[in-house]
Amino acid sequence: FRHRMDHDELDHLLVPRPDDIVDRKYRVRERLGTGGMGIVFRVEHLHTGRTHALKVPRPALAATPEGQRRFEAEARAIGALRHPNGVDVVDFGYAGTGSARFPYLVMELLDGYPLSRTLGGGAGLPWPWVTSVLEQICRGVDGAHAAGLVHGDLKPENVWLTPRTTGGFDVK
């Protein structure tokens, strides 16, 4: 006899919550956001104290072997990309056991804010700033394409502006 879980039980098992420990390495601090394929959290590495972003697939995706394979393929693709305008992947693994087993991806935690926040103001933007941001976006996309990758969800919400101490922004 096997107990069938309802959606709330499954979500609780496949989605970490604040103060949960993922894979005996990462303490979940807070949920940062939800995207088309996954949920992102701010986590702290238990041994180094460093803060990272941890992404897990949405529960419906994590609950199927095919969904887990897709998420793992995304992690491998992102992890293989080394580019200044791409997010750095630092770890990948599986946490939990049995039907509550889920993949996770750990990335650098970016300071700053999404491009959509800047565009939402409605005011004109200085041309040098626009060209700098667009050039960095194009370099990042070109680097991904050179590695055989297609972003698949390129939009202002997924372009991150990290302020430089010397002025301007680095784009991820």
mmCIF file of C-alpha atoms in Angstrom:
data_model
loop_
_atom_site.group_PDB
_atom_site.id
_atom_site.type_symbol
_atom_site.label_atom_id
_atom_site.label_comp_id
_atom_site.label_asym_id
_atom_site.label_seq_id
_atom_site.Cartn_x
_atom_site.Cartn_y
_atom_site.Cartn_z
ATOM 1 C CA PHE A 1 0.000 0.000 0.000
ATOM 2 C CA ARG A 2 1.393 3.355 -0.987
ATOM 3 C CA HIS A 3 -0.023 6.619 0.301
ATOM 4 C CA ARG A 4 -0.913 9.062 -2.487
ATOM 5 C CA MET A 5 0.180 12.581 -1.686
ATOM 6 C CA ASP A 6 -1.950 15.590 -2.425
ATOM 7 C CA HIS A 7 -0.394 18.639 -4.131
ATOM 8 C CA ASP A 8 0.270 20.512 -0.876
ATOM 9 C CA GLU A 9 2.177 17.553 0.602
ATOM 10 C CA LEU A 10 4.198 17.135 -2.598
ATOM 11 C CA ASP A 11 4.977 20.865 -2.814
ATOM 12 C CA HIS A 12 6.210 20.839 0.787
ATOM 13 C CA LEU A 13 8.547 17.903 0.066
ATOM 14 C CA LEU A 14 9.898 19.247 -3.231
ATOM 15 C CA VAL A 15 10.189 22.961 -2.380
ATOM 16 C CA PRO A 16 12.538 23.993 0.427
ATOM 17 C CA ARG A 17 11.363 26.459 3.050
ATOM 18 C CA PRO A 18 13.292 28.992 5.142
ATOM 19 C CA ASP A 19 15.679 27.275 7.584
ATOM 20 C CA ASP A 20 15.544 23.949 5.692
ATOM 21 C CA ILE A 21 18.930 22.383 4.974
ATOM 22 C CA VAL A 22 19.367 21.228 1.370
ATOM 23 C CA ASP A 23 21.734 18.304 0.776
ATOM 24 C CA ARG A 24 23.438 18.830 4.156
ATOM 25 C CA LYS A 25 25.190 21.887 2.657
ATOM 26 C CA TYR A 26 22.845 24.835 2.177
ATOM 27 C CA ARG A 27 20.572 26.589 4.673
ATOM 28 C CA VAL A 28 17.609 28.255 2.975
ATOM 29 C CA ARG A 29 17.316 31.886 4.040
ATOM 30 C CA GLU A 30 14.492 33.215 1.850
ATOM 31 C CA ARG A 31 12.570 32.703 -1.353
ATOM 32 C CA LEU A 32 13.707 35.201 -4.008
ATOM 33 C CA GLY A 33 11.359 34.465 -6.883
ATOM 34 C CA THR A 34 9.625 32.046 -9.199
ATOM 35 C CA GLY A 35 10.268 31.637 -12.906
ATOM 36 C CA GLY A 36 8.832 29.554 -15.690
ATOM 37 C CA MET A 37 10.818 26.450 -14.802
ATOM 38 C CA GLY A 38 11.914 26.924 -11.214
ATOM 39 C CA ILE A 39 11.957 28.619 -7.844
ATOM 40 C CA VAL A 40 15.012 30.534 -6.590
ATOM 41 C CA PHE A 41 16.125 30.940 -2.981
ATOM 42 C CA ARG A 42 18.870 32.808 -1.127
ATOM 43 C CA VAL A 43 20.921 30.151 0.670
ATOM 44 C CA GLU A 44 23.983 30.080 2.885
ATOM 45 C CA HIS A 45 26.652 27.410 2.496
ATOM 46 C CA LEU A 46 26.958 25.814 5.936
ATOM 47 C CA HIS A 47 30.735 25.367 5.834
ATOM 48 C CA THR A 48 31.931 28.542 4.120
ATOM 49 C CA GLY A 49 29.183 30.955 5.166
ATOM 50 C CA ARG A 50 28.966 32.230 1.567
ATOM 51 C CA THR A 51 25.600 33.273 0.200
ATOM 52 C CA HIS A 52 24.349 31.842 -3.108
ATOM 53 C CA ALA A 53 21.197 31.507 -5.171
ATOM 54 C CA LEU A 54 19.700 28.002 -5.190
ATOM 55 C CA LYS A 55 17.232 27.026 -7.898
ATOM 56 C CA VAL A 56 14.883 24.037 -7.748
ATOM 57 C CA PRO A 57 12.379 22.991 -10.398
ATOM 58 C CA ARG A 58 8.696 23.674 -9.867
ATOM 59 C CA PRO A 59 7.092 20.726 -8.005
ATOM 60 C CA ALA A 60 5.199 19.431 -11.052
ATOM 61 C CA LEU A 61 8.512 19.272 -12.928
ATOM 62 C CA ALA A 62 10.523 17.835 -10.017
ATOM 63 C CA ALA A 63 7.951 15.072 -9.485
ATOM 64 C CA THR A 64 8.674 13.382 -12.832
ATOM 65 C CA PRO A 65 11.840 11.691 -14.110
ATOM 66 C CA GLU A 66 11.513 13.624 -17.397
ATOM 67 C CA GLY A 67 11.236 16.925 -15.499
ATOM 68 C CA GLN A 68 14.308 16.078 -13.448
ATOM 69 C CA ARG A 69 16.246 15.210 -16.638
ATOM 70 C CA ARG A 70 15.251 18.540 -18.205
ATOM 71 C CA PHE A 71 16.365 20.453 -15.118
ATOM 72 C CA GLU A 72 19.657 18.529 -14.999
ATOM 73 C CA ALA A 73 20.252 19.264 -18.699
ATOM 74 C CA GLU A 74 19.684 22.979 -17.996
ATOM 75 C CA ALA A 75 22.145 22.816 -15.087
ATOM 76 C CA ARG A 76 24.790 21.138 -17.265
ATOM 77 C CA ALA A 77 24.325 23.700 -20.037
ATOM 78 C CA ILE A 78 24.519 26.702 -17.707
ATOM 79 C CA GLY A 79 27.412 25.144 -15.786
ATOM 80 C CA ALA A 80 29.419 24.637 -18.971
ATOM 81 C CA LEU A 81 29.132 28.295 -19.955
ATOM 82 C CA ARG A 82 31.990 30.482 -18.761
ATOM 83 C CA HIS A 83 31.323 34.073 -19.731
ATOM 84 C CA PRO A 84 31.530 37.389 -17.853
ATOM 85 C CA ASN A 85 27.924 38.144 -18.852
ATOM 86 C CA GLY A 86 26.616 34.746 -17.739
ATOM 87 C CA VAL A 87 25.724 33.569 -14.250
ATOM 88 C CA ASP A 88 28.359 31.354 -12.621
ATOM 89 C CA VAL A 89 27.166 27.911 -11.496
ATOM 90 C CA VAL A 90 28.912 26.608 -8.370
ATOM 91 C CA ASP A 91 27.096 23.335 -7.582
ATOM 92 C CA PHE A 92 24.456 20.863 -8.713
ATOM 93 C CA GLY A 93 22.967 17.917 -6.901
ATOM 94 C CA TYR A 94 19.933 16.038 -5.689
ATOM 95 C CA ALA A 95 18.360 16.410 -2.270
ATOM 96 C CA GLY A 96 15.695 14.385 -0.514
ATOM 97 C CA THR A 97 14.871 10.725 -1.036
ATOM 98 C CA GLY A 98 12.287 8.586 -2.782
ATOM 99 C CA SER A 99 9.299 10.513 -4.113
ATOM 100 C CA ALA A 100 10.636 13.636 -2.372
ATOM 101 C CA ARG A 101 13.939 13.607 -4.318
ATOM 102 C CA PHE A 102 14.560 16.813 -6.280
ATOM 103 C CA PRO A 103 17.437 18.349 -8.230
ATOM 104 C CA TYR A 104 18.937 21.702 -7.317
ATOM 105 C CA LEU A 105 21.318 24.151 -8.945
ATOM 106 C CA VAL A 106 23.483 26.629 -7.004
ATOM 107 C CA MET A 107 24.599 29.851 -8.675
ATOM 108 C CA GLU A 108 26.323 33.060 -7.734
ATOM 109 C CA LEU A 109 23.960 35.444 -5.965
ATOM 110 C CA LEU A 110 23.796 38.660 -7.942
ATOM 111 C CA ASP A 111 23.565 42.138 -6.456
ATOM 112 C CA GLY A 112 21.501 44.720 -8.248
ATOM 113 C CA TYR A 113 18.155 44.443 -9.984
ATOM 114 C CA PRO A 114 16.495 43.324 -13.220
ATOM 115 C CA LEU A 115 16.530 45.474 -16.354
ATOM 116 C CA SER A 116 12.713 45.521 -16.211
ATOM 117 C CA ARG A 117 12.893 47.782 -13.144
ATOM 118 C CA THR A 118 14.833 50.405 -15.118
ATOM 119 C CA LEU A 119 12.553 50.145 -18.135
ATOM 120 C CA GLY A 120 9.412 50.426 -16.022
ATOM 121 C CA GLY A 121 10.033 54.093 -15.198
ATOM 122 C CA GLY A 122 8.938 55.332 -18.615
ATOM 123 C CA ALA A 123 11.656 57.994 -18.729
ATOM 124 C CA GLY A 124 14.205 58.164 -21.519
ATOM 125 C CA LEU A 125 17.529 56.497 -20.823
ATOM 126 C CA PRO A 126 20.939 57.973 -21.712
ATOM 127 C CA TRP A 127 22.201 56.587 -25.019
ATOM 128 C CA PRO A 128 25.676 55.589 -23.653
ATOM 129 C CA TRP A 129 23.959 53.597 -20.885
ATOM 130 C CA VAL A 130 21.614 51.880 -23.373
ATOM 131 C CA THR A 131 24.470 50.942 -25.714
ATOM 132 C CA SER A 132 26.574 49.580 -22.832
ATOM 133 C CA VAL A 133 23.735 47.383 -21.559
ATOM 134 C CA LEU A 134 22.757 46.173 -25.039
ATOM 135 C CA GLU A 135 26.363 45.407 -25.933
ATOM 136 C CA GLN A 136 26.782 43.293 -22.801
ATOM 137 C CA ILE A 137 23.504 41.462 -23.459
ATOM 138 C CA CYS A 138 24.657 40.701 -27.007
ATOM 139 C CA ARG A 139 28.068 39.501 -25.788
ATOM 140 C CA GLY A 140 26.379 37.170 -23.299
ATOM 141 C CA VAL A 141 23.970 35.779 -25.896
ATOM 142 C CA ASP A 142 26.835 35.400 -28.391
ATOM 143 C CA GLY A 143 28.884 33.503 -25.786
ATOM 144 C CA ALA A 144 25.954 31.186 -25.127
ATOM 145 C CA HIS A 145 25.401 30.606 -28.850
ATOM 146 C CA ALA A 146 29.120 29.889 -29.353
ATOM 147 C CA ALA A 147 28.754 27.179 -26.678
ATOM 148 C CA GLY A 148 25.724 25.758 -28.517
ATOM 149 C CA LEU A 149 23.173 27.153 -26.053
ATOM 150 C CA VAL A 150 19.982 29.115 -26.629
ATOM 151 C CA HIS A 151 18.676 31.142 -23.674
ATOM 152 C CA GLY A 152 15.007 30.348 -24.267
ATOM 153 C CA ASP A 153 13.610 33.013 -21.925
ATOM 154 C CA LEU A 154 15.450 36.235 -22.718
ATOM 155 C CA LYS A 155 13.411 39.143 -21.372
ATOM 156 C CA PRO A 156 14.059 42.241 -19.228
ATOM 157 C CA GLU A 157 13.132 40.357 -16.029
ATOM 158 C CA ASN A 158 15.970 37.898 -16.730
ATOM 159 C CA VAL A 159 18.654 40.477 -17.498
ATOM 160 C CA TRP A 160 20.371 41.498 -14.273
ATOM 161 C CA LEU A 161 22.137 44.832 -13.743
ATOM 162 C CA THR A 162 24.907 44.702 -11.154
ATOM 163 C CA PRO A 163 26.271 48.142 -10.195
ATOM 164 C CA ARG A 164 30.031 48.604 -10.492
ATOM 165 C CA THR A 165 31.870 50.434 -7.733
ATOM 166 C CA THR A 166 33.470 52.576 -10.452
ATOM 167 C CA GLY A 167 30.132 53.469 -12.073
ATOM 168 C CA GLY A 168 27.997 51.798 -14.694
ATOM 169 C CA PHE A 169 26.713 48.233 -14.621
ATOM 170 C CA ASP A 170 27.808 44.713 -15.339
ATOM 171 C CA VAL A 171 25.065 42.796 -17.117
ATOM 172 C CA LYS A 172 24.290 39.144 -16.430
#
